[in-house]
PDB file of C-alpha atoms and ligand atoms in Angstrom:
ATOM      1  CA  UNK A 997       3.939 -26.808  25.375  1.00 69.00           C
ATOM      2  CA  UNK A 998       6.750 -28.237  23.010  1.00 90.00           C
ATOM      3  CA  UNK A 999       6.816 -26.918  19.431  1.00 97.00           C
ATOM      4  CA  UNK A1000       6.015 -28.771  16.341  1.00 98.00           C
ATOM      5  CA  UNK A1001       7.039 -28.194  13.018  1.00 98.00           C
ATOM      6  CA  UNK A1002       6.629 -29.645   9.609  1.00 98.00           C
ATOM      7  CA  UNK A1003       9.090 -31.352   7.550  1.00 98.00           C
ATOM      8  CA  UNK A1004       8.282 -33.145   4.311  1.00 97.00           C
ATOM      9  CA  UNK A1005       4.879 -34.807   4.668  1.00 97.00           C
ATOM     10  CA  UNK A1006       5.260 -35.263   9.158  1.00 98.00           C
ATOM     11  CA  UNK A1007       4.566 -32.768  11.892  1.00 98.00           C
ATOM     12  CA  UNK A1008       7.589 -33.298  14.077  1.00 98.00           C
ATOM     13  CA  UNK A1009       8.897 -32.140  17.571  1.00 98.00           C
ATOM     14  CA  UNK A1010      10.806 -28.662  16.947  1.00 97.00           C
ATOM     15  CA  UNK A1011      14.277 -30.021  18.446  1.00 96.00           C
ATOM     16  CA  UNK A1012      14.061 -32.875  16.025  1.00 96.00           C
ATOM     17  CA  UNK A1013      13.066 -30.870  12.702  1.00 97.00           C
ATOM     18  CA  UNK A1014      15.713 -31.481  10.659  1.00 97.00           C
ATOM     19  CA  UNK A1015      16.611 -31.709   6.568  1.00 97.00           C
ATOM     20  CA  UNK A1016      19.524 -33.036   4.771  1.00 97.00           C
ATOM     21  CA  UNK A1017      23.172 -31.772   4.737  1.00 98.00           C
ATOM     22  CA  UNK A1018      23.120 -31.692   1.150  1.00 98.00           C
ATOM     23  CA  UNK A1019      19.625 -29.759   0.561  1.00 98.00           C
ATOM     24  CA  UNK A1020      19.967 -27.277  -2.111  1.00 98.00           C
ATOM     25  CA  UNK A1021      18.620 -24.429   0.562  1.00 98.00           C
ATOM     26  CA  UNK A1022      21.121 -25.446   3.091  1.00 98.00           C
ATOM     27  CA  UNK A1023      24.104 -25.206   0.326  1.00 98.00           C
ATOM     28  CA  UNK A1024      22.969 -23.338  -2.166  1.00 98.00           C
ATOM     29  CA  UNK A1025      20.616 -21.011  -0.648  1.00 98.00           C
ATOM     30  CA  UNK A1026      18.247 -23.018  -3.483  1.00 98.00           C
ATOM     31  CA  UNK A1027      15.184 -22.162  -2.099  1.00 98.00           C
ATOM     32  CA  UNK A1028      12.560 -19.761  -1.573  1.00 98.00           C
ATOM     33  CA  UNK A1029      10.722 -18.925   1.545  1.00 98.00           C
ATOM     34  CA  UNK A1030       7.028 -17.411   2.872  1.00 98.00           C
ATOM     35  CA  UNK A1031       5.628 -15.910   6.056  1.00 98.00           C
ATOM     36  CA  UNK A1032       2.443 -15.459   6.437  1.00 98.00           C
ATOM     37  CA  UNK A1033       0.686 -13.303   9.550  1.00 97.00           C
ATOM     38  CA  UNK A1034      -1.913 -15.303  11.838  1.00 97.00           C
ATOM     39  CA  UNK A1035      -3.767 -12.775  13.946  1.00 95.00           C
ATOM     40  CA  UNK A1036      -6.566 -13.479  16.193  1.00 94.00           C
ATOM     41  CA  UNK A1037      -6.534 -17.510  14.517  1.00 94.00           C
ATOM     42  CA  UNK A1038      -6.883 -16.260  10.888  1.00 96.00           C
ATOM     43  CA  UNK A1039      -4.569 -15.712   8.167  1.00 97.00           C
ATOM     44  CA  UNK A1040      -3.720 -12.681   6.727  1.00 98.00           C
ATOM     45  CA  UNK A1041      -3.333 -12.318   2.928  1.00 98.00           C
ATOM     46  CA  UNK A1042      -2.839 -15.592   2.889  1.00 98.00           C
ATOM     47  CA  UNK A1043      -3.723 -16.131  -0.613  1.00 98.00           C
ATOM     48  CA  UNK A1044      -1.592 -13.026  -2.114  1.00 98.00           C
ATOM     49  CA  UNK A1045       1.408 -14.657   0.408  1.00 98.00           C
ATOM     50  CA  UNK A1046       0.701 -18.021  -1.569  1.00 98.00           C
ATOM     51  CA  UNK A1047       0.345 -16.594  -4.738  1.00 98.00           C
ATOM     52  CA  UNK A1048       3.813 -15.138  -4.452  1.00 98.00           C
ATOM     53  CA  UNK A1049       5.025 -17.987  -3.415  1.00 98.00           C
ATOM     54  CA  UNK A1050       4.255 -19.989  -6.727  1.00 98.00           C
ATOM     55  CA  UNK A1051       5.959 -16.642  -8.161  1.00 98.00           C
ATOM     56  CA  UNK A1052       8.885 -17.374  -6.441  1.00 98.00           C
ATOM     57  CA  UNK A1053       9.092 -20.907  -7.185  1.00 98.00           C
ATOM     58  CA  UNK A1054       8.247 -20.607 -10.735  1.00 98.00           C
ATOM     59  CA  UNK A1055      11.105 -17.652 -11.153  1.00 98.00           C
ATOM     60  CA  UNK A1056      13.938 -20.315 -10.226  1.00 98.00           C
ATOM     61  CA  UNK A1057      11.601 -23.277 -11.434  1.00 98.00           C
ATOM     62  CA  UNK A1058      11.110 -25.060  -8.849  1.00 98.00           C
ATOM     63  CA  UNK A1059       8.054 -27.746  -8.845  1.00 97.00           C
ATOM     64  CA  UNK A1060       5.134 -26.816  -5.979  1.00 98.00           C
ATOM     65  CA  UNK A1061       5.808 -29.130  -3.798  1.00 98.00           C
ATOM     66  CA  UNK A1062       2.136 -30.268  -3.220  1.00 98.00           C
ATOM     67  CA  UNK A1063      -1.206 -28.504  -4.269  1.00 98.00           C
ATOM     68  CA  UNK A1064      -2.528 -24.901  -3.135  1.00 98.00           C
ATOM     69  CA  UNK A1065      -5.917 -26.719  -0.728  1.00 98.00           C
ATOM     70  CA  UNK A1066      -3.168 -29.377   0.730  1.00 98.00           C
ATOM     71  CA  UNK A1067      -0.710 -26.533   1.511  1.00 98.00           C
ATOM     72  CA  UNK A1068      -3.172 -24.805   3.469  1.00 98.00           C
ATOM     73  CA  UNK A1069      -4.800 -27.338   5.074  1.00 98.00           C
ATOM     74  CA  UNK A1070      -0.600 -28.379   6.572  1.00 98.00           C
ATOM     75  CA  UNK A1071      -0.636 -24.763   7.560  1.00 98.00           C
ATOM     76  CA  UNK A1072      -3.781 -24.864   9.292  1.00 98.00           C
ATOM     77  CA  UNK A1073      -2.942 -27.979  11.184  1.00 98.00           C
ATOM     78  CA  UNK A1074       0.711 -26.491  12.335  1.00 98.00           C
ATOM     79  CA  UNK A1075      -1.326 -23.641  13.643  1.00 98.00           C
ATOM     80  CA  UNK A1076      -3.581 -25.641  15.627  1.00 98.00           C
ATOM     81  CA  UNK A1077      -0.858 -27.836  16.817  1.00 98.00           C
ATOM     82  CA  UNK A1078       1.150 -25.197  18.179  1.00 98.00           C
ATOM     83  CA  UNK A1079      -1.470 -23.335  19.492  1.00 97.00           C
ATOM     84  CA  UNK A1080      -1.009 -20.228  17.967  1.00 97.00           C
ATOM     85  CA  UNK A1081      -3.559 -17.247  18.135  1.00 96.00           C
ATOM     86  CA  UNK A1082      -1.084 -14.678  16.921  1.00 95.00           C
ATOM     87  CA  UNK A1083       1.816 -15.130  15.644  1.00 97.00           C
ATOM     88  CA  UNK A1084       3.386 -16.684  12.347  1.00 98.00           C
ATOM     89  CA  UNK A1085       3.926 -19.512   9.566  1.00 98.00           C
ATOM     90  CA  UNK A1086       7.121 -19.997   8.411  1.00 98.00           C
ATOM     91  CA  UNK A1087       6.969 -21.809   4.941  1.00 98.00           C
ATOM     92  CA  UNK A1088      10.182 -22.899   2.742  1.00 98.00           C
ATOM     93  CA  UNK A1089      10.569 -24.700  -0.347  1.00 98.00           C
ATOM     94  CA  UNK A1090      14.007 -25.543  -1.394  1.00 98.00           C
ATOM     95  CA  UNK A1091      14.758 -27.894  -4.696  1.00 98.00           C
ATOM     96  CA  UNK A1092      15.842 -30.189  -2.338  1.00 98.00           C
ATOM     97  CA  UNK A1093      18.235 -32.785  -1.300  1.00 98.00           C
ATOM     98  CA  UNK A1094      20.770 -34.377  -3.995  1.00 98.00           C
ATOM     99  CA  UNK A1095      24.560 -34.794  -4.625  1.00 98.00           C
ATOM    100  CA  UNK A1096      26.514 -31.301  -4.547  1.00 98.00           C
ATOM    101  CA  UNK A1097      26.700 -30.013  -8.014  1.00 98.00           C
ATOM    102  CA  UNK A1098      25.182 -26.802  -9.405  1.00 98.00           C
ATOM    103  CA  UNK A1099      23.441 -27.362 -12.567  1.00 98.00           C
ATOM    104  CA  UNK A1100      19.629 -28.410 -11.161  1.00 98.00           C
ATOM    105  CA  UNK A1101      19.156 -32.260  -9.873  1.00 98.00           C
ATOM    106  CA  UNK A1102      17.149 -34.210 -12.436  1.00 95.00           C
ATOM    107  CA  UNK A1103      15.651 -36.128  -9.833  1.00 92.00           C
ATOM    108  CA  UNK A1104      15.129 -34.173  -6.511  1.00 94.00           C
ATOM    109  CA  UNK A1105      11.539 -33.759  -5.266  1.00 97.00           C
ATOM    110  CA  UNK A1106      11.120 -29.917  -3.516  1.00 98.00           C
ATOM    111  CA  UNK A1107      11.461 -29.667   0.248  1.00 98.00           C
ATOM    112  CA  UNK A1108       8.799 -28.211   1.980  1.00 98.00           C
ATOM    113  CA  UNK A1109       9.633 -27.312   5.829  1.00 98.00           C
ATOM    114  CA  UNK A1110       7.045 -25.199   8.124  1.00 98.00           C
ATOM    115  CA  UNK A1111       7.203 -23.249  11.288  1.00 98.00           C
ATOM    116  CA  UNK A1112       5.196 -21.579  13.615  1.00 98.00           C
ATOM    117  CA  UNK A1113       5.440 -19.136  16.419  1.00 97.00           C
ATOM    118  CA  UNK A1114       4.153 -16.674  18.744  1.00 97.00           C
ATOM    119  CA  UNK A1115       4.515 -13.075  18.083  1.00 95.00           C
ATOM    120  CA  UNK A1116       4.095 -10.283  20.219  1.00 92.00           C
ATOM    121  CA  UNK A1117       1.783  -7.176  18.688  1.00 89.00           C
ATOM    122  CA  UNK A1118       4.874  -4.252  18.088  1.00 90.00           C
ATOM    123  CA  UNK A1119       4.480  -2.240  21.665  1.00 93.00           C
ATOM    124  CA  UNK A1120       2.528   1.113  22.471  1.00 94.00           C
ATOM    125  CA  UNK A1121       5.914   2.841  22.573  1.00 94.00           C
ATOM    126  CA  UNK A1122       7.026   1.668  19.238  1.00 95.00           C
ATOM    127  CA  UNK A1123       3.566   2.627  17.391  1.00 95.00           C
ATOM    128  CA  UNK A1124       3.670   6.180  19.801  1.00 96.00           C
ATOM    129  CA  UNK A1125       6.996   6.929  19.301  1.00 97.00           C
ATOM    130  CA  UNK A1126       8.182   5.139  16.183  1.00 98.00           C
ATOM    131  CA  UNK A1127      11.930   3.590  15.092  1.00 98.00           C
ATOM    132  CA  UNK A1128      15.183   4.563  14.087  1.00 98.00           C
ATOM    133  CA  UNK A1129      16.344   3.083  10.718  1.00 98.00           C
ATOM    134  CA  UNK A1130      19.778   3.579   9.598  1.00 99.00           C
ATOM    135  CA  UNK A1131      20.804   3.855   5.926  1.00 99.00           C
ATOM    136  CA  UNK A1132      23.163   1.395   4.735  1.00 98.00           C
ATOM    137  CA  UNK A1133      24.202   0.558   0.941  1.00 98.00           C
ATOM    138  CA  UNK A1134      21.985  -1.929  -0.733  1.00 98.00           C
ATOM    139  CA  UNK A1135      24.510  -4.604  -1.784  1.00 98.00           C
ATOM    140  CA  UNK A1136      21.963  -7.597  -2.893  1.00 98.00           C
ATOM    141  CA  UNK A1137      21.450  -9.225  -6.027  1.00 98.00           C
ATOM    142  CA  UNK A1138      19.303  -8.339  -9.392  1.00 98.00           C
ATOM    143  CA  UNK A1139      16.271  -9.914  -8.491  1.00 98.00           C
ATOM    144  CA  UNK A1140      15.319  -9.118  -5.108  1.00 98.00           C
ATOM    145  CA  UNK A1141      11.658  -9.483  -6.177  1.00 98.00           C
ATOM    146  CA  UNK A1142      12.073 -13.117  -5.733  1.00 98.00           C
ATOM    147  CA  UNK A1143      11.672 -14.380  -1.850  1.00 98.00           C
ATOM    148  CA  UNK A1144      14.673 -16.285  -1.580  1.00 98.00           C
ATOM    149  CA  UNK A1145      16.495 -17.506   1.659  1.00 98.00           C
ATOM    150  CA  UNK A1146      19.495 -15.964   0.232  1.00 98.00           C
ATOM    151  CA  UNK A1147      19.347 -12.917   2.986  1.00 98.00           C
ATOM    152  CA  UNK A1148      23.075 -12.955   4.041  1.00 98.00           C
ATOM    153  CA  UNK A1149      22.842  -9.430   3.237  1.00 98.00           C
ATOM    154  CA  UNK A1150      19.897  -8.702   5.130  1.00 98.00           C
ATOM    155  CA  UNK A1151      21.176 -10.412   7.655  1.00 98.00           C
ATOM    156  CA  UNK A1152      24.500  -8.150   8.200  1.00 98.00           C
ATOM    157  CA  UNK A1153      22.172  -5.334   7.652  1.00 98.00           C
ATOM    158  CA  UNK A1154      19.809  -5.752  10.222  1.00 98.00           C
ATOM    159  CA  UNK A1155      22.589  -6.371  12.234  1.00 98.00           C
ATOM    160  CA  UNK A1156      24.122  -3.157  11.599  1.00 98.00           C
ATOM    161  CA  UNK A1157      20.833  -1.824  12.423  1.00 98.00           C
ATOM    162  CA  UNK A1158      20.766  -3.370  15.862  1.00 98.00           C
ATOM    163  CA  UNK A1159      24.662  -2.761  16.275  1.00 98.00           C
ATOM    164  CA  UNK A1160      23.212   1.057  15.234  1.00 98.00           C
ATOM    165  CA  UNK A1161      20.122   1.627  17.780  1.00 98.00           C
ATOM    166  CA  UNK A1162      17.966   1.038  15.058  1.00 98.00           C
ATOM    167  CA  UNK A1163      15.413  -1.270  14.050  1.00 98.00           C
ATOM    168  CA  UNK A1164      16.081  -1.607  10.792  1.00 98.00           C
ATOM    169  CA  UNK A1165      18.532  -0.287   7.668  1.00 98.00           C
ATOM    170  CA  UNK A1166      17.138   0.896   4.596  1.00 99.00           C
ATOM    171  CA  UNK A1167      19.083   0.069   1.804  1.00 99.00           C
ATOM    172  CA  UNK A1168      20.808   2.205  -0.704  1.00 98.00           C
ATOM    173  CA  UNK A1169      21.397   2.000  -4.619  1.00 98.00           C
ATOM    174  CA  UNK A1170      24.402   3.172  -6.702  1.00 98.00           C
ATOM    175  CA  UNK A1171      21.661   6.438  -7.415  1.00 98.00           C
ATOM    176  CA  UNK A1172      21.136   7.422  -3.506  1.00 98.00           C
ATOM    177  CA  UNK A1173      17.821   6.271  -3.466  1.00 98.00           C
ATOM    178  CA  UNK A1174      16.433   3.806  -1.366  1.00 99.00           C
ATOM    179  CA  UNK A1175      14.954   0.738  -1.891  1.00 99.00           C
ATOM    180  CA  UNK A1176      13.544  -0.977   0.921  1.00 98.00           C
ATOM    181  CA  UNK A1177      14.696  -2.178   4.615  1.00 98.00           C
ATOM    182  CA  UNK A1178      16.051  -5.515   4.894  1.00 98.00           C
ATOM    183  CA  UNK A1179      12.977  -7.203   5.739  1.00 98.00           C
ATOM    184  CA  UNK A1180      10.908  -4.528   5.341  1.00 98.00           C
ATOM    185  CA  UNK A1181       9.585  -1.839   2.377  1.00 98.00           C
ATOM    186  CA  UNK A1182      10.056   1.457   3.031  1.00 99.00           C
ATOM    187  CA  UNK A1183       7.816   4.523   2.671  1.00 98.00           C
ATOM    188  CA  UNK A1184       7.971   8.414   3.538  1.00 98.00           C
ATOM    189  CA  UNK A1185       5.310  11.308   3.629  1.00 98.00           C
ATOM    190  CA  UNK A1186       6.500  14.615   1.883  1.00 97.00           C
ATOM    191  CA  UNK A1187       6.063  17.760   3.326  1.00 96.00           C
ATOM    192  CA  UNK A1188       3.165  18.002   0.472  1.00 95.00           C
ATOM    193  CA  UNK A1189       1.353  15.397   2.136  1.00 96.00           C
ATOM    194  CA  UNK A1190       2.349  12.928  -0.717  1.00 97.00           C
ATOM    195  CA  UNK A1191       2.334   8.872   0.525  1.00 98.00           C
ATOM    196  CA  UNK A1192       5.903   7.798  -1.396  1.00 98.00           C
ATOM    197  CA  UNK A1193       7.096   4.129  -2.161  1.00 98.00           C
ATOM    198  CA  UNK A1194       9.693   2.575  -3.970  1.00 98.00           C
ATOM    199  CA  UNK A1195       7.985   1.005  -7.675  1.00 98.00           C
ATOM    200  CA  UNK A1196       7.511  -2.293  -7.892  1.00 98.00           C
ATOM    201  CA  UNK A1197      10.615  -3.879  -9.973  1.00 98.00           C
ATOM    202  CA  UNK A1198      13.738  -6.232  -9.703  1.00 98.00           C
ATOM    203  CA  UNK A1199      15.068  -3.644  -6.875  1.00 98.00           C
ATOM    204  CA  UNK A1200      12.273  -4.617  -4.341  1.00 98.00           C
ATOM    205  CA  UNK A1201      10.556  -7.577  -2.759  1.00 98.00           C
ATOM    206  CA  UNK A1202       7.033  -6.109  -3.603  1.00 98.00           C
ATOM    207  CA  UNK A1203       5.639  -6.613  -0.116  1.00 98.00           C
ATOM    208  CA  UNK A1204       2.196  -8.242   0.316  1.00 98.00           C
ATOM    209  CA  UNK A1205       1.216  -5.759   2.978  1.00 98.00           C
ATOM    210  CA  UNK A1206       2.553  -2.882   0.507  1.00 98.00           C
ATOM    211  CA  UNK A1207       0.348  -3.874  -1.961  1.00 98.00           C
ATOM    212  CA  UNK A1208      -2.952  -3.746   0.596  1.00 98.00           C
ATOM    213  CA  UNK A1209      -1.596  -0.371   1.843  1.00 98.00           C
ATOM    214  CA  UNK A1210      -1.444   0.941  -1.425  1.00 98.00           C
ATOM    215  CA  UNK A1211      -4.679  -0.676  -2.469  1.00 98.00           C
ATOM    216  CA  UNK A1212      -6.192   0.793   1.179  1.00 98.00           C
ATOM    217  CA  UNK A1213      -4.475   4.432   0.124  1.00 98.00           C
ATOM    218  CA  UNK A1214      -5.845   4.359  -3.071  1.00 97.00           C
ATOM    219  CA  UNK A1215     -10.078   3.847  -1.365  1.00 96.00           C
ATOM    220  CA  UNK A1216      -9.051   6.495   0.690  1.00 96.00           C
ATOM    221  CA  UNK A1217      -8.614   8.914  -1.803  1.00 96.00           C
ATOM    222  CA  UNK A1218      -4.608   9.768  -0.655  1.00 96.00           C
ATOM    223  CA  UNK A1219      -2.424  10.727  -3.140  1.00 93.00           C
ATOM    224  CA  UNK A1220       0.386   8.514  -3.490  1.00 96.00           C
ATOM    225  CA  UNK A1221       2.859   7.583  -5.799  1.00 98.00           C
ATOM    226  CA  UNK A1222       4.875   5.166  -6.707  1.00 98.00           C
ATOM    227  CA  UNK A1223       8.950   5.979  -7.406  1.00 98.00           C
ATOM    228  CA  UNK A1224      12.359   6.257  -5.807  1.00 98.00           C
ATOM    229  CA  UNK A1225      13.069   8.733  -3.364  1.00 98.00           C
ATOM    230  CA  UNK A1226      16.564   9.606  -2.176  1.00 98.00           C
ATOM    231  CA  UNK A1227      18.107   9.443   1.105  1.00 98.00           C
ATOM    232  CA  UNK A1228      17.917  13.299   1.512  1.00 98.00           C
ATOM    233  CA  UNK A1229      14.100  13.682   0.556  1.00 98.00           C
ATOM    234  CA  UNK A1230      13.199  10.869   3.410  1.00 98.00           C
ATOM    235  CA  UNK A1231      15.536  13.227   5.698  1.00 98.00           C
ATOM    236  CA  UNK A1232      13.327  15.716   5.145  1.00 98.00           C
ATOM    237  CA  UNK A1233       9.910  13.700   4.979  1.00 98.00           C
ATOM    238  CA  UNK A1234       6.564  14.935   7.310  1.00 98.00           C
ATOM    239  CA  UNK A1235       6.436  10.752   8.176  1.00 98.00           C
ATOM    240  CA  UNK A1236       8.271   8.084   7.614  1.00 98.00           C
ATOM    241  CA  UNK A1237       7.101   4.331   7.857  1.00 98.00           C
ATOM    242  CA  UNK A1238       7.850   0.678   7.228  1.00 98.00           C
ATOM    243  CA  UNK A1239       5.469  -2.300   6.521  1.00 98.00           C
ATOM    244  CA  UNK A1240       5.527  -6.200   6.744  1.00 98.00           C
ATOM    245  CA  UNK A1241       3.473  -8.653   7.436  1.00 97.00           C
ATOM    246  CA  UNK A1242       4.981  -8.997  10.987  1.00 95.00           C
ATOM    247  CA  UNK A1243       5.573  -5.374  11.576  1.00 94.00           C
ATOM    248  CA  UNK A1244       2.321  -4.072   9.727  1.00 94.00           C
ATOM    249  CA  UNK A1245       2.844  -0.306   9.596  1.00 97.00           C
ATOM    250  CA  UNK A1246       5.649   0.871  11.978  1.00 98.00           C
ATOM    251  CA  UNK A1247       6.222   4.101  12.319  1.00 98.00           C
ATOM    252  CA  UNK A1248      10.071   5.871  11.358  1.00 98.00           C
ATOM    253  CA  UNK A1249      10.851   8.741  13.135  1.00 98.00           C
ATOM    254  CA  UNK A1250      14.661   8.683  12.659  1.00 98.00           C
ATOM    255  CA  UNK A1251      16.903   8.156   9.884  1.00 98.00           C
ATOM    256  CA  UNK A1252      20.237   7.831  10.882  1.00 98.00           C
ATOM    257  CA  UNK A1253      20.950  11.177  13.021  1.00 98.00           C
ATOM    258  CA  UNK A1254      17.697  12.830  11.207  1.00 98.00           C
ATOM    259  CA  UNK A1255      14.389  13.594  13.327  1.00 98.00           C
ATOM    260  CA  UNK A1256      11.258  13.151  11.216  1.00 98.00           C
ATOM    261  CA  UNK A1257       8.321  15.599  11.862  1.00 94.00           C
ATOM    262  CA  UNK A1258       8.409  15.888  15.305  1.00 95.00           C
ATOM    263  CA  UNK A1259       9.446  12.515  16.732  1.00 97.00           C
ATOM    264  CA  UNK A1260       6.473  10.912  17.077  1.00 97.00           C
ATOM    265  CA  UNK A1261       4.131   9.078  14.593  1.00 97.00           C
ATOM    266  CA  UNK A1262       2.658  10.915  12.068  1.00 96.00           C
ATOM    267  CA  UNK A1263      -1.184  11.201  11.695  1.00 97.00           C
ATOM    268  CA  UNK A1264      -0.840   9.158   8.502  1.00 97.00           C
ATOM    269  CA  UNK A1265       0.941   6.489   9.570  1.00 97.00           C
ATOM    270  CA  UNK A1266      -1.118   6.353  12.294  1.00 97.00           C
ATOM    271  CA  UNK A1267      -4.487   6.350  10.027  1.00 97.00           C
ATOM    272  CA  UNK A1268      -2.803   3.877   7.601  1.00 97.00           C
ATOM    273  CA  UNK A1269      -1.946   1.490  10.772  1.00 97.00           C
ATOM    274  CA  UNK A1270      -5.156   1.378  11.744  1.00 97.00           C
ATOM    275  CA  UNK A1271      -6.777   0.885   8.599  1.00 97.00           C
ATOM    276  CA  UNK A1272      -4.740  -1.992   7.981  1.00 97.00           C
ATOM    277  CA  UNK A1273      -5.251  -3.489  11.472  1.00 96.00           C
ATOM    278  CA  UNK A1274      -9.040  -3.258  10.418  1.00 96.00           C
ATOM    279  CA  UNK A1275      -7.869  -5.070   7.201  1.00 97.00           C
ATOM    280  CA  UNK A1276      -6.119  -7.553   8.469  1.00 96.00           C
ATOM    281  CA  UNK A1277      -9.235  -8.322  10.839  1.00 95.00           C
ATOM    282  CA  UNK A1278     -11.530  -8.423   7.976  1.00 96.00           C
ATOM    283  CA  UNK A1279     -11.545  -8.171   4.359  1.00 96.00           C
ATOM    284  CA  UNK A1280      -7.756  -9.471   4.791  1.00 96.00           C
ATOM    285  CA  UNK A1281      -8.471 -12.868   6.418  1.00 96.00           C
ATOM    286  CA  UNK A1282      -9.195 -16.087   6.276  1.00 95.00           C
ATOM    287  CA  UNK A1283     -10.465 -18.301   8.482  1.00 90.00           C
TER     288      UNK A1283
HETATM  289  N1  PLP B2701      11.178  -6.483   1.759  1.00 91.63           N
HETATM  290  C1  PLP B2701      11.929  -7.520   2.192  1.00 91.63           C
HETATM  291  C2  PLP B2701      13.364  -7.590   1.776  1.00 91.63           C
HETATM  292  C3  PLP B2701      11.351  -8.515   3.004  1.00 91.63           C
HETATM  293  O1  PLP B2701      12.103  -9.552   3.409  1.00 91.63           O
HETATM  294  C4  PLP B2701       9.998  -8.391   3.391  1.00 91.63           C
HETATM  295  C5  PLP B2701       9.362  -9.400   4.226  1.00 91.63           C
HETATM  296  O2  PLP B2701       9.951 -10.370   4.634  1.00 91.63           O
HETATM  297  C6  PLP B2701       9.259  -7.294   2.946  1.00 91.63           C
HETATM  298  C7  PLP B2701       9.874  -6.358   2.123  1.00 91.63           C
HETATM  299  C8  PLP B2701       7.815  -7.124   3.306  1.00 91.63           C
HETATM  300  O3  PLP B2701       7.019  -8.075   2.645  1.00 91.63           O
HETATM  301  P1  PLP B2701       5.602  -8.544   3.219  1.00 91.63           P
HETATM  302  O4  PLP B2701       4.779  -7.301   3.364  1.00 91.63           O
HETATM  303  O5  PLP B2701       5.088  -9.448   2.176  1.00 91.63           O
HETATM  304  O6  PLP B2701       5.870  -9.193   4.533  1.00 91.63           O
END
């Protein structure tokens, strides 16, 4: 079955879903971007994934480019077109297409591309056995909190990653702490037991599935908190994990040449992963 995507108001083959040369996303990197999990033929977090997509949009003020029911009524019909039981939307908005100049376009209207696609549940191995992440320096802009396709540098550091063995590279600051992966935030377990993440702030992209751990943590009565943690303490962390909406709770159970607890998945990871999946199944979705 071919693909179909949407491009500006049409659902079009896949091979022939194409924008402007001069769209502000393809130039500028003017644009801001969404993906939301379907699992099973529901979303997941869909409306938290929307509402930080009007966060992003309204950061570098960029018009919505239609209404919050017609958005997800397009979304529902790409997933139906494609076919898709589990697997992804890809949504962008860029400020869209005009002459090449910096300063913002009076008159361009907001491009609005979508994708979908089939995913593959992470394997038994990787939710057994867990990932290696490697630790690179976080060299990214101020506001990280706002989705933007600029990801050059998460691009060359998942790369690095890949180049590495690893699955992923958790980035760096100037302080030796880290602050998330590169499409991914990043959590440890201290040897106290203590569930660790990065603070929400300009540093991080505050992760929709970080916020439903946290909020599934905090039922459960586990201590967590919220702060920077260096490079050494994660070293030395019980568990490691990472979350996204695509990678839910995967395991970490190397940091660059650094074994975590004993190699495999910790018990909390484990517990959180599951409670999430339950999430995701339930309170987490709509239909
Ligand atoms: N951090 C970065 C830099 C990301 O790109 C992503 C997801 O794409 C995340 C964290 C995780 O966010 P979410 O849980 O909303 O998928």
């Amino acid at each position: 079955m071919s693909r179909i995507a949407y491009v500006n108001g049409r659902f079009v083959p896949h091979a022939h879903a194409e924008v402007h040369v001069e769209d502000r996303g393809y130039q500028f990197a003017d644009g801001v971007y969404e993906v939301v999990l379907v699992q099973n033929g529901v979303m997941v977090d869909e409306i938290p994934h929307l509402d930080r997509l009007d966060r992003s949009l309204k950061e570098l003020r960029i018009d919505p480019p239609m209404g919050r029911g017609a958005l997800r009524a397009q979304m529902r019909e790409l997933v139906r077109l494609n076919r898709i039981r589990t697997g992804l939307v890809y949504m962008q908005v860029t400020r869209g297409v005009a002459k090449r100049d910096h300063p913002f376009p009076k008159d361009a209207r907001p491009s609005l591309v979508m994708t979908a696609k089939r995913i593959a549940m992470p394997s038994n191995d990787v939710v057994e056995n867990g990932v290696k992440v490697i630790t690179i320096r976080d060299i990214r802009w101020e506001r990280c909190d706002i989705k933007t396709v600029a990801l050059l540098p998460n691009v060359l550091g998942k790369q690095q990653a890949r180049e590495n063995g690893a699955y992923e590279a958790w980035q760096v600051d100037g302080d030796g702490n880290v602050t998330e992966g590169t499409s991914t935030n990043a959590w440890i377990v201290t040897q106290d037991g203590e569930l660790l993440t990065r603070q929400a702030s300009n540093d991080i992209l505050n992760g929709i599935t970080r916020l439903s751990i946290l909020k599934l943590a905090d039922r459960q009565g586990l201590k967590f908190v919220e702060r920077p943690f260096s490079v050494e303490e994660a070293k030395q962390a019980r568990e490691a994990f990472i979350s996204s909406a695509t990678s839910f709770v995967t395991p970490v159970t190397q940091i660059d040449d650094s074994v975590i607890g004993n190699g495999k998945a910790g018990t909390l990871s484990t517990g959180l992963r599951d409670s999430y999946l339950a999430y995701a199944a339930g309170e987490g979705a709509t239909a």
